[in-house]
C-alpha positions in Angstrom: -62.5 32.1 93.3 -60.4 29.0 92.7 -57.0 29.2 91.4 -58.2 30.7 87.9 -56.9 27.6 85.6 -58.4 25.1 87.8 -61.9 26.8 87.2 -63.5 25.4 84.2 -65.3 28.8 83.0 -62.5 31.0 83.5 -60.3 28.7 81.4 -63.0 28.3 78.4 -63.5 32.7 78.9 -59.7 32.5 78.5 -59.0 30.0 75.1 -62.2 32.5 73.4 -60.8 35.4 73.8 -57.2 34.8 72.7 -58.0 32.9 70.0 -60.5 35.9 68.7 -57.6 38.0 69.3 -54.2 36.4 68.1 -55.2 36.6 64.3 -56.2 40.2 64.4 -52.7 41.5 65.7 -50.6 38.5 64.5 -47.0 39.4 63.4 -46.5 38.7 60.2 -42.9 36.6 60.9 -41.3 34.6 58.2 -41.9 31.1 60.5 -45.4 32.1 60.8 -46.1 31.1 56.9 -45.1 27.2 57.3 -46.3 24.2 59.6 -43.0 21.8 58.6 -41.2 21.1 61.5 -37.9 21.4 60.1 -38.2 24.8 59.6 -40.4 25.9 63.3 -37.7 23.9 65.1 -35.3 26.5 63.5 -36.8 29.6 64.2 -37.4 28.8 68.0 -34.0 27.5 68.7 -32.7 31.3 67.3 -35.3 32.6 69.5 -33.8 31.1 72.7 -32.2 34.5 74.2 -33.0 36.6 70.8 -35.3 39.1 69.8 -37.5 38.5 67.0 -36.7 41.2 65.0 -32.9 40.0 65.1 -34.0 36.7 64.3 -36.5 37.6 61.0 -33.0 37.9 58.9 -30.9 35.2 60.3 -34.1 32.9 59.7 -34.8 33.7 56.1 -30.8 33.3 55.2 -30.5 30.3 57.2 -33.4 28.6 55.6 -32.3 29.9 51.9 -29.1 28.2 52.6 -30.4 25.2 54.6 -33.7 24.4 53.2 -34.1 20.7 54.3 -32.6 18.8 57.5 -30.4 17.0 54.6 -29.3 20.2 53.7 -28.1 21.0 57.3 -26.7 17.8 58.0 -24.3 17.4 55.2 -23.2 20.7 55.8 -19.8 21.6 57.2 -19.6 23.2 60.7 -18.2 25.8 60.1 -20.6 27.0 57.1 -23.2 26.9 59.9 -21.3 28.9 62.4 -21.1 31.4 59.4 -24.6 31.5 59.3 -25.2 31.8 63.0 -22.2 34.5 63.5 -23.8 37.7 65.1 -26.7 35.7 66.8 -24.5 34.4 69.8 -24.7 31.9 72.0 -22.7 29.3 69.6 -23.3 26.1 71.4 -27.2 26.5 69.9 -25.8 26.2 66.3 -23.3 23.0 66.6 -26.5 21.2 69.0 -28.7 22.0 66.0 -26.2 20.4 63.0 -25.7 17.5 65.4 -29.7 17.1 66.0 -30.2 17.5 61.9 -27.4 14.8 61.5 -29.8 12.4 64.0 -32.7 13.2 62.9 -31.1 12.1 58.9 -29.5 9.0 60.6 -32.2 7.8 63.0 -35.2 9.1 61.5 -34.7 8.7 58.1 -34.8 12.4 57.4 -38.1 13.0 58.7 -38.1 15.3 61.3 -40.1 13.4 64.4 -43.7 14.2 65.2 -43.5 12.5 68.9 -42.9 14.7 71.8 -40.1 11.7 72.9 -38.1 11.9 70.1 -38.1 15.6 69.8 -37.0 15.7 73.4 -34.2 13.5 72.9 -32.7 15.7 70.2 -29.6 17.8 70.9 -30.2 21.1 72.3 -33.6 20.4 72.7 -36.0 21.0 76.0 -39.1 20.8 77.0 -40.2 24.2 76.2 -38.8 23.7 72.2 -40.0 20.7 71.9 -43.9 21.7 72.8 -43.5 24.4 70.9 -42.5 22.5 67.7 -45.2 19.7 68.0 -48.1 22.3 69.1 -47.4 25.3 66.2 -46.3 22.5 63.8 -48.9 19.5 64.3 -51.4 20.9 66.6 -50.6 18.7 69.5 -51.7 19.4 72.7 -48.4 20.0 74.4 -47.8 23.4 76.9 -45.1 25.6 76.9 -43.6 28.1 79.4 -40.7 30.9 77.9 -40.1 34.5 79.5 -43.4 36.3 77.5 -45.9 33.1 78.6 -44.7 32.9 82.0 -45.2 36.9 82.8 -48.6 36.5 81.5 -49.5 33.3 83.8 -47.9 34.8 86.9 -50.2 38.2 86.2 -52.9 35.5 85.2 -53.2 33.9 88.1 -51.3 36.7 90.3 -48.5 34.3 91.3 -46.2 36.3 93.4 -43.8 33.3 94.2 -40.4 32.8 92.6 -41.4 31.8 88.9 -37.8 30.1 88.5 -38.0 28.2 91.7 -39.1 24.5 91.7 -42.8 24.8 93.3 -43.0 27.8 90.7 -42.3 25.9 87.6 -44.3 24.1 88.8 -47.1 25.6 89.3 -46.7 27.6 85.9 -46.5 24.0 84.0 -49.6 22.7 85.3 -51.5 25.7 84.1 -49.6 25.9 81.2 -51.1 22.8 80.4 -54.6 23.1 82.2 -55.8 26.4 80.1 -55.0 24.5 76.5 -57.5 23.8 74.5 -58.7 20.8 72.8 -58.0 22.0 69.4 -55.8 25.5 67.9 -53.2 24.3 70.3 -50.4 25.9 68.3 -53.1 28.9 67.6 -53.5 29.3 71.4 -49.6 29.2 72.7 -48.5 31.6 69.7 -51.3 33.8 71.5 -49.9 33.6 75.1 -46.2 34.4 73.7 -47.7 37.3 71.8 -49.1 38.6 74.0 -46.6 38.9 76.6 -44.0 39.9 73.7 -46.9 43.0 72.6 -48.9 44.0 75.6 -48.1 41.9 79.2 -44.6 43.8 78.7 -42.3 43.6 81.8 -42.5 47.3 82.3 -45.9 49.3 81.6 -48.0 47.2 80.3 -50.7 48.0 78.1 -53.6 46.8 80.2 -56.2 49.3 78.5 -55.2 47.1 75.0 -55.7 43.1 76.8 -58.2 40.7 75.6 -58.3 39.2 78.8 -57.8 41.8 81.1 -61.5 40.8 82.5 -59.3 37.8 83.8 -56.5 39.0 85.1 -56.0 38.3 89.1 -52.9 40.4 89.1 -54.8 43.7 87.6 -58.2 42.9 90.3 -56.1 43.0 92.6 -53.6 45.9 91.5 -50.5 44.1 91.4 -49.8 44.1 87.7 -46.6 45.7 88.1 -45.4 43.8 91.3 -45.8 40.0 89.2 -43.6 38.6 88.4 -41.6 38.7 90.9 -38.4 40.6 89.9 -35.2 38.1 89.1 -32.4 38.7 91.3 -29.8 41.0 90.2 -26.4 39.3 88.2 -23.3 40.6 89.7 -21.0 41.3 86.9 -17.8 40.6 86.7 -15.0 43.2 85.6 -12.7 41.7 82.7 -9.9 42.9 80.5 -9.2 41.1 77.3 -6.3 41.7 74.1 -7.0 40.3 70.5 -4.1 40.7 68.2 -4.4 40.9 64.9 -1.2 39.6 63.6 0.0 40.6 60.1 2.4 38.5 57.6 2.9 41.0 54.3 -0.9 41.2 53.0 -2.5 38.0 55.6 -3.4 38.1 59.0 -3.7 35.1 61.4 -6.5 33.3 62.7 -6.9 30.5 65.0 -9.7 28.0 65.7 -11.4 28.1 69.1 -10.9 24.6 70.7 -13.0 22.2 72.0 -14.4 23.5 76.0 -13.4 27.6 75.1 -15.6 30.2 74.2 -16.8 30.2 70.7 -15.7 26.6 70.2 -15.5 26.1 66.4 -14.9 29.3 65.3 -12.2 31.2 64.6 -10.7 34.1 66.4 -7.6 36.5 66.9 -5.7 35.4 69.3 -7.2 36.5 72.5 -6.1 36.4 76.2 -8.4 37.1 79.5 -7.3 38.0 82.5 -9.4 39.7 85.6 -9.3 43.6 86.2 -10.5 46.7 86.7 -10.5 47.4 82.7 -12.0 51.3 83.1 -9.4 52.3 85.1 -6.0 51.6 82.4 -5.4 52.7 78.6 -5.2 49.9 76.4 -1.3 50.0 76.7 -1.1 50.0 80.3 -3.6 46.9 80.7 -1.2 44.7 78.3 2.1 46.7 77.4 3.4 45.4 74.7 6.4 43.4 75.6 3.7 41.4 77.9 1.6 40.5 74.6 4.8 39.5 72.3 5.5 36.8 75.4 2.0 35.8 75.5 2.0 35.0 71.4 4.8 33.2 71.8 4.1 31.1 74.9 0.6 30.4 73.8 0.4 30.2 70.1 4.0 29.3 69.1 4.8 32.7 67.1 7.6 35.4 67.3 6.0 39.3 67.0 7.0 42.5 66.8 5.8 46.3 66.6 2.4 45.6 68.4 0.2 48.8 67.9 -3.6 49.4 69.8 -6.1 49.0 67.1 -9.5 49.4 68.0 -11.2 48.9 72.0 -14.7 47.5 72.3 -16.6 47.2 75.5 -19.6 44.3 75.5 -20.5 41.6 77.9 -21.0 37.9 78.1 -23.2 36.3 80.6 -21.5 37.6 84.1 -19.0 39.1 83.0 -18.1 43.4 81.8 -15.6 42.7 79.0 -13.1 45.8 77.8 -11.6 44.6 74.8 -8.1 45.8 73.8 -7.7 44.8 70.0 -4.0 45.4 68.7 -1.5 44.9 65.1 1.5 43.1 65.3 4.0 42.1 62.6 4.9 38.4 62.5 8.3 37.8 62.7 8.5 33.6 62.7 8.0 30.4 64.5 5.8 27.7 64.0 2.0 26.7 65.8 2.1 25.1 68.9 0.7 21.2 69.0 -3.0 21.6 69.0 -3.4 24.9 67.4 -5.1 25.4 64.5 -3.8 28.5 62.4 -4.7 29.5 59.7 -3.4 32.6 57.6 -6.0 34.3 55.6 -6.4 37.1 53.3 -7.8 40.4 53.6 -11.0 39.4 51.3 -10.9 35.6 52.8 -12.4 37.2 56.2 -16.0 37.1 55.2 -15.5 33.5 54.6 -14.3 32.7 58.0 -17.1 32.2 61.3 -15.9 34.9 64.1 -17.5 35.9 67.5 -18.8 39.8 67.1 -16.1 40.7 68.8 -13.6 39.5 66.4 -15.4 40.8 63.5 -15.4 44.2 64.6 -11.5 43.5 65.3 -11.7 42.5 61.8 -13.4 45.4 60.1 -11.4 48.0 62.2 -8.6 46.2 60.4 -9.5 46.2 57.1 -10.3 50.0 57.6 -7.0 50.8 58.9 -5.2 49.3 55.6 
């Protein structure tokens, strides 16, 4: 046989069978009930790195709050990080406000229908923007995300690199090659599907496929060799202190600058530095005296009396994070140039855009009054 999307039978066998089967097993998702753009450009940039079922709430509130590109647009930054808080990955959130403030400027408020103008949108590539145009307006576009690219290599039982160059490759032209000429949107919502439901990385429900008939990986019993396994990310061990600094009833935040981690929201003041984080206790990893010089150096403030808190262990991209969180009394000084600070009260917190990490700084806090 051919390679199975440059053979005209298999592909038509294909297109029938999972668009008999998407709308029997269909999940019924929030994004799923409209065809405006506006509103399927937001639900696949939170998808980017997000489960759905994290994603179902976020959506709904997002769109309550947000319901038009207008709405988005005019809306301060940091409203939207508040929004967005908990769904990580930050830089998605301030590419989306500027793309809604372009689309209001240079498109008149209309979101765009060509693949062009979608592409040249902040934030957006080529997988988004197909998606977009082929759920919302049916337009013949491919696309190619973790679920859809299992199911083509086991399709076609590619057992090359999927993320090297020949491999996209490869994947994009049969992403394209197995579309049909109409149910475009239909079709793709199928491959995702059912990579998400049945293709699963690990044990796959082959007995459950609708195209299993198909499938070069399963004749030739390599389902659970393709893809080929991504190489394994060396983490990096990391200590990190957060000090919750208290003046009488307030406690101090400060906004994330321009270039660091969570740029735009607000944070704790937070220092990084590597180290073998399981091996010390909170106070050995940054004794006290080091932290008072550190607020003082960096931020421009005099402390006192700093106390451990609350630890929390989590990662972000490479790295193992241990997370010492500590109180502290202010005793004085002023904010260095370029800091923003900003000294908030105890039920002014929920207001305020934080990483995860600060939140739960903040909530251990609020317990411990």
């Amino acid at each position: 046989m051919k390679v199975p999307h440059e053979d005209a039978n298999w592909n038509q066998q294909l297109r029938r069978a999972l668009l008999r089967w998407f709308p029997k097993i269909a999940r019924d998702l929030p994004w799923r009930k409209t065809r405006e753009l506006y509103r399927i450009w937001i639900s696949e940039v939170m998808l980017q790195q997000t489960q759905v079922a994290t994603v179902i709430d976020y959506y709904q509130r997002f769109v309550a709050s947000f319901p038009t590109v207008q709405s988005l647009a005019a809306a301060p930054e940091e409203q939207v990080l508040r929004h967005w808080e908990g769904l990580g990955y930050y830089r998605r959130a301030r590419q989306l406000h500027a793309a809604a403030k372009r689309v209001v400027e240079i498109h008149g408020s209309e979101f765009p229908a060509t693949f062009d103008e979608v592409l040249a949108l902040p934030g957006i590539g080529r997988y988004t923007a197909g998606a977009i145009l082929s759920i919302g307006a049916d337009q013949r576009l491919p696309i190619l995300e973790a679920n859809s690219i299992r199911v083509l290599c086991r399709l076609a039982a590619f057992d090359g690199d999927p993320a090297s160059t020949e491999g996209q490759r490869f994947l994009w032209q049969m992403a394209e090659a197995i579309l049909p000429a109409k149910q475009c949107g239909q079709f793709n919502q199928a491959l995702m599907e059912l990579g998400s439901l049945i293709c699963t990385p690990r044990e796959p429900k082959c007995d459950q496929c609708p195209v299993i008939e198909l499938c070069q990986a399963k004749q030739q019993k390599k389902v659970e060799q393709i893809p080929r396994p991504a190489r394994k990310m060396k983490f990096e061990e990391v200590t990190a202190a957060a000090v919750v600094i208290v003046r009488q009833e307030k406690v101090l935040l400060r906004r994330c600058l321009p270039g660091e981690r969570w740029a735009g929201l607000w944070d704790f003041p937070r220092f990084d530095r590597e180290l073998h984080a399981g091996e010390l206790t909170a106070a050995e990893a940054w004794p006290a005296e080091r932290l008072i010089d550190l607020i003082r150096e960096r931020v421009g403030l005099r402390t006192r009396c700093v106390q451990p808190l609350k630890t929390i262990r989590h990662g972000v991209t490479r790295f193992k994070i241990t997370l010492h969180g500590f109180q502290a009394k202010y005793l004085g000084g002023k904010a260095k140039a370029g800091e923003e600070l900003a000294w908030v009260q105890a039920d002014e917190l929920e207001t305020y855009p934080l990483s995860t990490t600060g939140r739960k700084l903040a909530h251990a806090w609020l317990a411990s009054l």
